[in-house]
PDB file of N, CA and C in Angstrom:
ATOM      1  N   MET L  17       0.821  -1.185   0.000  1.00 58.00           N
ATOM      2  CA  MET L  17       0.000   0.000   0.000  1.00 58.00           C
ATOM      3  C   MET L  17       0.868   1.253   0.000  1.00 58.00           C
ATOM      4  N   ALA L  18       1.927   1.219   0.781  1.00 61.00           N
ATOM      5  CA  ALA L  18       2.817   2.379   0.835  1.00 61.00           C
ATOM      6  C   ALA L  18       3.453   2.632  -0.521  1.00 61.00           C
ATOM      7  N   ALA L  19       3.769   1.560  -1.236  1.00 63.00           N
ATOM      8  CA  ALA L  19       4.362   1.722  -2.567  1.00 63.00           C
ATOM      9  C   ALA L  19       3.375   2.386  -3.519  1.00 63.00           C
ATOM     10  N   ASP L  20       2.108   1.995  -3.434  1.00 63.00           N
ATOM     11  CA  ASP L  20       1.086   2.631  -4.276  1.00 63.00           C
ATOM     12  C   ASP L  20       1.012   4.121  -3.993  1.00 63.00           C
ATOM     13  N   LEU L  21       1.008   4.473  -2.713  1.00 63.00           N
ATOM     14  CA  LEU L  21       0.933   5.887  -2.349  1.00 63.00           C
ATOM     15  C   LEU L  21       2.154   6.646  -2.844  1.00 63.00           C
ATOM     16  N   ALA L  22       3.325   6.052  -2.713  1.00 63.00           N
ATOM     17  CA  ALA L  22       4.548   6.712  -3.173  1.00 63.00           C
ATOM     18  C   ALA L  22       4.507   6.967  -4.672  1.00 63.00           C
ATOM     19  N   ILE L  23       4.012   6.001  -5.425  1.00 63.00           N
ATOM     20  CA  ILE L  23       3.913   6.168  -6.881  1.00 63.00           C
ATOM     21  C   ILE L  23       2.973   7.311  -7.215  1.00 63.00           C
ATOM     22  N   TYR L  24       1.828   7.362  -6.555  1.00 61.00           N
ATOM     23  CA  TYR L  24       0.869   8.428  -6.842  1.00 61.00           C
ATOM     24  C   TYR L  24       1.406   9.788  -6.428  1.00 61.00           C
ATOM     25  N   PHE L  25       2.114   9.847  -5.293  1.00 63.00           N
ATOM     26  CA  PHE L  25       2.702  11.120  -4.883  1.00 63.00           C
ATOM     27  C   PHE L  25       3.762  11.571  -5.882  1.00 63.00           C
ATOM     28  N   ALA L  26       4.560  10.623  -6.359  1.00 62.00           N
ATOM     29  CA  ALA L  26       5.625  10.966  -7.300  1.00 62.00           C
ATOM     30  C   ALA L  26       5.063  11.509  -8.599  1.00 62.00           C
ATOM     31  N   SER L  27       3.891  11.039  -8.992  1.00 60.00           N
ATOM     32  CA  SER L  27       3.304  11.517 -10.241  1.00 60.00           C
ATOM     33  C   SER L  27       2.287  12.627  -9.997  1.00 60.00           C
ATOM     34  N   GLY L  28       2.243  13.141  -8.794  1.00 57.00           N
ATOM     35  CA  GLY L  28       1.247  14.122  -8.403  1.00 57.00           C
ATOM     36  C   GLY L  28       1.303  15.445  -9.128  1.00 57.00           C
ATOM     37  N   VAL L  29       2.391  15.719  -9.811  1.00 55.00           N
ATOM     38  CA  VAL L  29       2.523  16.987 -10.524  1.00 55.00           C
ATOM     39  C   VAL L  29       1.503  17.075 -11.650  1.00 55.00           C
ATOM     40  N   HIS L  30       1.176  15.942 -12.258  1.00 57.00           N
ATOM     41  CA  HIS L  30       0.328  15.942 -13.446  1.00 57.00           C
ATOM     42  C   HIS L  30      -1.149  16.152 -13.125  1.00 57.00           C
ATOM     43  N   MET L  31      -1.708  15.318 -12.275  1.00 59.00           N
ATOM     44  CA  MET L  31      -3.121  15.426 -11.910  1.00 59.00           C
ATOM     45  C   MET L  31      -3.248  15.124 -10.419  1.00 59.00           C
ATOM     46  N   PRO L  32      -2.879  16.075  -9.556  1.00 63.00           N
ATOM     47  CA  PRO L  32      -2.785  15.772  -8.127  1.00 63.00           C
ATOM     48  C   PRO L  32      -4.074  15.269  -7.484  1.00 63.00           C
ATOM     49  N   ILE L  33      -5.204  15.878  -7.776  1.00 64.00           N
ATOM     50  CA  ILE L  33      -6.439  15.442  -7.132  1.00 64.00           C
ATOM     51  C   ILE L  33      -6.828  14.049  -7.604  1.00 64.00           C
ATOM     52  N   GLU L  34      -6.711  13.801  -8.899  1.00 68.00           N
ATOM     53  CA  GLU L  34      -7.032  12.476  -9.429  1.00 68.00           C
ATOM     54  C   GLU L  34      -6.085  11.429  -8.853  1.00 68.00           C
ATOM     55  N   ASN L  35      -4.817  11.763  -8.711  1.00 66.00           N
ATOM     56  CA  ASN L  35      -3.863  10.826  -8.124  1.00 66.00           C
ATOM     57  C   ASN L  35      -4.211  10.528  -6.675  1.00 66.00           C
ATOM     58  N   ALA L  36      -4.660  11.542  -5.945  1.00 67.00           N
ATOM     59  CA  ALA L  36      -5.050  11.319  -4.553  1.00 67.00           C
ATOM     60  C   ALA L  36      -6.237  10.372  -4.487  1.00 67.00           C
ATOM     61  N   ARG L  37      -7.205  10.587  -5.353  1.00 70.00           N
ATOM     62  CA  ARG L  37      -8.369   9.690  -5.385  1.00 70.00           C
ATOM     63  C   ARG L  37      -7.936   8.260  -5.705  1.00 70.00           C
ATOM     64  N   ASN L  38      -7.098   8.124  -6.713  1.00 72.00           N
ATOM     65  CA  ASN L  38      -6.616   6.793  -7.091  1.00 72.00           C
ATOM     66  C   ASN L  38      -5.862   6.134  -5.947  1.00 72.00           C
ATOM     67  N   ALA L  39      -5.053   6.911  -5.246  1.00 71.00           N
ATOM     68  CA  ALA L  39      -4.275   6.361  -4.136  1.00 71.00           C
ATOM     69  C   ALA L  39      -5.190   5.847  -3.035  1.00 71.00           C
ATOM     70  N   VAL L  40      -6.206   6.621  -2.712  1.00 71.00           N
ATOM     71  CA  VAL L  40      -7.137   6.208  -1.660  1.00 71.00           C
ATOM     72  C   VAL L  40      -7.904   4.964  -2.081  1.00 71.00           C
ATOM     73  N   VAL L  41      -8.404   4.951  -3.305  1.00 74.00           N
ATOM     74  CA  VAL L  41      -9.154   3.788  -3.790  1.00 74.00           C
ATOM     75  C   VAL L  41      -8.273   2.548  -3.770  1.00 74.00           C
ATOM     76  N   ARG L  42      -7.056   2.673  -4.268  1.00 76.00           N
ATOM     77  CA  ARG L  42      -6.151   1.512  -4.305  1.00 76.00           C
ATOM     78  C   ARG L  42      -5.802   1.048  -2.894  1.00 76.00           C
ATOM     79  N   MET L  43      -5.578   1.995  -1.983  1.00 74.00           N
ATOM     80  CA  MET L  43      -5.255   1.638  -0.604  1.00 74.00           C
ATOM     81  C   MET L  43      -6.414   0.854   0.016  1.00 74.00           C
ATOM     82  N   LEU L  44      -7.641   1.320  -0.208  1.00 73.00           N
ATOM     83  CA  LEU L  44      -8.799   0.626   0.346  1.00 73.00           C
ATOM     84  C   LEU L  44      -8.994  -0.738  -0.307  1.00 73.00           C
ATOM     85  N   GLU L  45      -8.747  -0.830  -1.613  1.00 76.00           N
ATOM     86  CA  GLU L  45      -8.849  -2.124  -2.292  1.00 76.00           C
ATOM     87  C   GLU L  45      -7.853  -3.115  -1.710  1.00 76.00           C
ATOM     88  N   ARG L  46      -6.631  -2.658  -1.502  1.00 78.00           N
ATOM     89  CA  ARG L  46      -5.610  -3.549  -0.937  1.00 78.00           C
ATOM     90  C   ARG L  46      -5.971  -3.961   0.483  1.00 78.00           C
ATOM     91  N   THR L  47      -6.522  -3.016   1.244  1.00 74.00           N
ATOM     92  CA  THR L  47      -6.925  -3.337   2.611  1.00 74.00           C
ATOM     93  C   THR L  47      -8.000  -4.415   2.611  1.00 74.00           C
ATOM     94  N   LEU L  48      -8.951  -4.313   1.687  1.00 72.00           N
ATOM     95  CA  LEU L  48     -10.020  -5.305   1.612  1.00 72.00           C
ATOM     96  C   LEU L  48      -9.504  -6.677   1.189  1.00 72.00           C
ATOM     97  N   GLU L  49      -8.363  -6.717   0.492  1.00 77.00           N
ATOM     98  CA  GLU L  49      -7.790  -7.987   0.045  1.00 77.00           C
ATOM     99  C   GLU L  49      -7.078  -8.726   1.175  1.00 77.00           C
ATOM    100  N   LEU L  50      -6.749  -8.023   2.254  1.00 74.00           N
ATOM    101  CA  LEU L  50      -6.011  -8.643   3.351  1.00 74.00           C
ATOM    102  C   LEU L  50      -6.914  -9.597   4.134  1.00 74.00           C
ATOM    103  N   PRO L  51      -6.362 -10.729   4.586  1.00 76.00           N
ATOM    104  CA  PRO L  51      -7.160 -11.679   5.377  1.00 76.00           C
ATOM    105  C   PRO L  51      -7.256 -11.236   6.836  1.00 76.00           C
ATOM    106  N   LEU L  52      -7.838 -10.067   7.054  1.00 71.00           N
ATOM    107  CA  LEU L  52      -7.865  -9.503   8.397  1.00 71.00           C
ATOM    108  C   LEU L  52      -8.742 -10.303   9.353  1.00 71.00           C
ATOM    109  N   GLY L  53      -9.797 -10.917   8.844  1.00 72.00           N
ATOM    110  CA  GLY L  53     -10.672 -11.703   9.712  1.00 72.00           C
ATOM    111  C   GLY L  53      -9.911 -12.812  10.422  1.00 72.00           C
ATOM    112  N   ASP L  54      -9.088 -13.539   9.685  1.00 75.00           N
ATOM    113  CA  ASP L  54      -8.289 -14.612  10.279  1.00 75.00           C
ATOM    114  C   ASP L  54      -7.301 -14.052  11.291  1.00 75.00           C
ATOM    115  N   TYR L  55      -6.699 -12.929  10.947  1.00 73.00           N
ATOM    116  CA  TYR L  55      -5.706 -12.309  11.824  1.00 73.00           C
ATOM    117  C   TYR L  55      -6.356 -11.845  13.124  1.00 73.00           C
ATOM    118  N   LEU L  56      -7.484 -11.168  13.011  1.00 73.00           N
ATOM    119  CA  LEU L  56      -8.152 -10.626  14.193  1.00 73.00           C
ATOM    120  C   LEU L  56      -8.764 -11.718  15.067  1.00 73.00           C
ATOM    121  N   ALA L  57      -9.154 -12.826  14.459  1.00 77.00           N
ATOM    122  CA  ALA L  57      -9.748 -13.923  15.231  1.00 77.00           C
ATOM    123  C   ALA L  57      -8.786 -14.440  16.295  1.00 77.00           C
ATOM    124  N   GLU L  58      -7.490 -14.368  16.016  1.00 81.00           N
ATOM    125  CA  GLU L  58      -6.485 -14.835  16.968  1.00 81.00           C
ATOM    126  C   GLU L  58      -6.486 -14.013  18.255  1.00 81.00           C
ATOM    127  N   PHE L  59      -6.936 -12.772  18.185  1.00 81.00           N
ATOM    128  CA  PHE L  59      -6.927 -11.902  19.359  1.00 81.00           C
ATOM    129  C   PHE L  59      -8.118 -12.149  20.281  1.00 81.00           C
ATOM    130  N   GLN L  60      -9.149 -12.786  19.793  1.00 86.00           N
ATOM    131  CA  GLN L  60     -10.349 -13.082  20.567  1.00 86.00           C
ATOM    132  C   GLN L  60     -10.871 -11.829  21.276  1.00 86.00           C
ATOM    133  N   LEU L  61     -11.113 -10.789  20.493  1.00 84.00           N
ATOM    134  CA  LEU L  61     -11.605  -9.530  21.039  1.00 84.00           C
ATOM    135  C   LEU L  61     -13.068  -9.642  21.440  1.00 84.00           C
ATOM    136  N   THR L  62     -13.417  -8.910  22.490  1.00 88.00           N
ATOM    137  CA  THR L  62     -14.831  -8.794  22.832  1.00 88.00           C
ATOM    138  C   THR L  62     -15.488  -7.887  21.796  1.00 88.00           C
ATOM    139  N   THR L  63     -16.803  -7.845  21.802  1.00 86.00           N
ATOM    140  CA  THR L  63     -17.514  -6.982  20.860  1.00 86.00           C
ATOM    141  C   THR L  63     -17.120  -5.525  21.069  1.00 86.00           C
ATOM    142  N   ALA L  64     -17.019  -5.106  22.317  1.00 91.00           N
ATOM    143  CA  ALA L  64     -16.644  -3.719  22.617  1.00 91.00           C
ATOM    144  C   ALA L  64     -15.229  -3.416  22.127  1.00 91.00           C
ATOM    145  N   GLU L  65     -14.304  -4.349  22.340  1.00 87.00           N
ATOM    146  CA  GLU L  65     -12.926  -4.150  21.880  1.00 87.00           C
ATOM    147  C   GLU L  65     -12.863  -4.101  20.357  1.00 87.00           C
ATOM    148  N   ALA L  66     -13.632  -4.952  19.704  1.00 82.00           N
ATOM    149  CA  ALA L  66     -13.666  -4.948  18.238  1.00 82.00           C
ATOM    150  C   ALA L  66     -14.243  -3.637  17.725  1.00 82.00           C
ATOM    151  N   ASP L  67     -15.266  -3.115  18.396  1.00 84.00           N
ATOM    152  CA  ASP L  67     -15.849  -1.827  18.001  1.00 84.00           C
ATOM    153  C   ASP L  67     -14.836  -0.698  18.127  1.00 84.00           C
ATOM    154  N   VAL L  68     -14.073  -0.697  19.222  1.00 88.00           N
ATOM    155  CA  VAL L  68     -13.044   0.332  19.420  1.00 88.00           C
ATOM    156  C   VAL L  68     -11.971   0.207  18.345  1.00 88.00           C
ATOM    157  N   ALA L  69     -11.529  -1.013  18.070  1.00 82.00           N
ATOM    158  CA  ALA L  69     -10.505  -1.227  17.041  1.00 82.00           C
ATOM    159  C   ALA L  69     -11.009  -0.768  15.678  1.00 82.00           C
ATOM    160  N   HIS L  70     -12.263  -1.064  15.379  1.00 80.00           N
ATOM    161  CA  HIS L  70     -12.856  -0.657  14.108  1.00 80.00           C
ATOM    162  C   HIS L  70     -12.910   0.862  14.011  1.00 80.00           C
ATOM    163  N   ALA L  71     -13.335   1.525  15.075  1.00 85.00           N
ATOM    164  CA  ALA L  71     -13.413   2.988  15.084  1.00 85.00           C
ATOM    165  C   ALA L  71     -12.034   3.613  14.899  1.00 85.00           C
ATOM    166  N   ARG L  72     -11.037   3.049  15.556  1.00 86.00           N
ATOM    167  CA  ARG L  72      -9.669   3.578  15.413  1.00 86.00           C
ATOM    168  C   ARG L  72      -9.150   3.376  13.995  1.00 86.00           C
ATOM    169  N   ALA L  73      -9.467   2.222  13.407  1.00 80.00           N
ATOM    170  CA  ALA L  73      -9.034   1.968  12.032  1.00 80.00           C
ATOM    171  C   ALA L  73      -9.672   2.970  11.079  1.00 80.00           C
ATOM    172  N   LEU L  74     -10.960   3.246  11.274  1.00 80.00           N
ATOM    173  CA  LEU L  74     -11.633   4.228  10.424  1.00 80.00           C
ATOM    174  C   LEU L  74     -11.041   5.619  10.613  1.00 80.00           C
ATOM    175  N   ASP L  75     -10.684   5.966  11.846  1.00 84.00           N
ATOM    176  CA  ASP L  75     -10.025   7.255  12.096  1.00 84.00           C
ATOM    177  C   ASP L  75      -8.699   7.337  11.351  1.00 84.00           C
ATOM    178  N   CYS L  76      -7.932   6.246  11.389  1.00 81.00           N
ATOM    179  CA  CYS L  76      -6.638   6.226  10.687  1.00 81.00           C
ATOM    180  C   CYS L  76      -6.834   6.381   9.184  1.00 81.00           C
ATOM    181  N   ILE L  77      -7.822   5.692   8.642  1.00 77.00           N
ATOM    182  CA  ILE L  77      -8.098   5.815   7.210  1.00 77.00           C
ATOM    183  C   ILE L  77      -8.507   7.242   6.882  1.00 77.00           C
ATOM    184  N   GLY L  78      -9.361   7.830   7.721  1.00 79.00           N
ATOM    185  CA  GLY L  78      -9.778   9.215   7.509  1.00 79.00           C
ATOM    186  C   GLY L  78      -8.611  10.176   7.555  1.00 79.00           C
ATOM    187  N   ASN L  79      -7.707   9.977   8.517  1.00 81.00           N
ATOM    188  CA  ASN L  79      -6.516  10.828   8.600  1.00 81.00           C
ATOM    189  C   ASN L  79      -5.647  10.667   7.366  1.00 81.00           C
ATOM    190  N   SER L  80      -5.499   9.438   6.894  1.00 76.00           N
ATOM    191  CA  SER L  80      -4.700   9.197   5.693  1.00 76.00           C
ATOM    192  C   SER L  80      -5.304   9.900   4.489  1.00 76.00           C
ATOM    193  N   ILE L  81      -6.625   9.820   4.372  1.00 74.00           N
ATOM    194  CA  ILE L  81      -7.293  10.472   3.245  1.00 74.00           C
ATOM    195  C   ILE L  81      -7.087  11.978   3.309  1.00 74.00           C
ATOM    196  N   ARG L  82      -7.208  12.562   4.504  1.00 77.00           N
ATOM    197  CA  ARG L  82      -6.994  14.011   4.645  1.00 77.00           C
ATOM    198  C   ARG L  82      -5.558  14.394   4.299  1.00 77.00           C
ATOM    199  N   LEU L  83      -4.591  13.585   4.724  1.00 76.00           N
ATOM    200  CA  LEU L  83      -3.191  13.873   4.401  1.00 76.00           C
ATOM    201  C   LEU L  83      -2.931  13.771   2.903  1.00 76.00           C
ATOM    202  N   ILE L  84      -3.488  12.740   2.288  1.00 70.00           N
ATOM    203  CA  ILE L  84      -3.313  12.571   0.841  1.00 70.00           C
ATOM    204  C   ILE L  84      -3.932  13.749   0.107  1.00 70.00           C
ATOM    205  N   ARG L  85      -5.116  14.133   0.529  1.00 70.00           N
ATOM    206  CA  ARG L  85      -5.799  15.253  -0.127  1.00 70.00           C
ATOM    207  C   ARG L  85      -5.005  16.546   0.043  1.00 70.00           C
ATOM    208  N   ALA L  86      -4.505  16.788   1.251  1.00 72.00           N
ATOM    209  CA  ALA L  86      -3.724  18.001   1.499  1.00 72.00           C
ATOM    210  C   ALA L  86      -2.455  18.016   0.658  1.00 72.00           C
ATOM    211  N   ALA L  87      -1.816  16.864   0.535  1.00 68.00           N
ATOM    212  CA  ALA L  87      -0.584  16.792  -0.255  1.00 68.00           C
ATOM    213  C   ALA L  87      -0.866  16.953  -1.736  1.00 68.00           C
ATOM    214  N   ALA L  88      -2.064  16.568  -2.162  1.00 65.00           N
ATOM    215  CA  ALA L  88      -2.387  16.624  -3.585  1.00 65.00           C
ATOM    216  C   ALA L  88      -2.863  18.000  -4.033  1.00 65.00           C
ATOM    217  N   LEU L  89      -3.296  18.815  -3.083  1.00 64.00           N
ATOM    218  CA  LEU L  89      -3.782  20.142  -3.460  1.00 64.00           C
ATOM    219  C   LEU L  89      -2.619  21.049  -3.822  1.00 64.00           C
ATOM    220  N   PRO L  90      -2.796  21.883  -4.810  1.00 62.00           N
ATOM    221  CA  PRO L  90      -1.718  22.804  -5.173  1.00 62.00           C
ATOM    222  C   PRO L  90      -1.448  23.787  -4.037  1.00 62.00           C
ATOM    223  N   ALA L  91      -0.195  24.096  -3.845  1.00 60.00           N
ATOM    224  CA  ALA L  91       0.194  25.062  -2.808  1.00 60.00           C
ATOM    225  C   ALA L  91      -0.253  26.452  -3.234  1.00 60.00           C
ATOM    226  N   GLY L  92      -0.710  27.215  -2.288  1.00 55.00           N
ATOM    227  CA  GLY L  92      -1.048  28.578  -2.653  1.00 55.00           C
ATOM    228  C   GLY L  92      -2.181  29.036  -1.923  1.00 55.00           C
TER     229      GLY L  92
END
């Protein structure tokens, strides 16, 4: 995922907003491809713990999207 973001940032001069959108979409696609269910099952989280983890993950994704968008916007 980091490699995808780096590629889009490197080409950001051409179409920065479109590259940011592509980076976010690709990052989310890759995240959905991960076998997270199997990984998380090992932790045996309670429902409340899983809810907190889910909320934190969404916050991280939101922060990443805001950072990508800010980096893609032209300075000025």
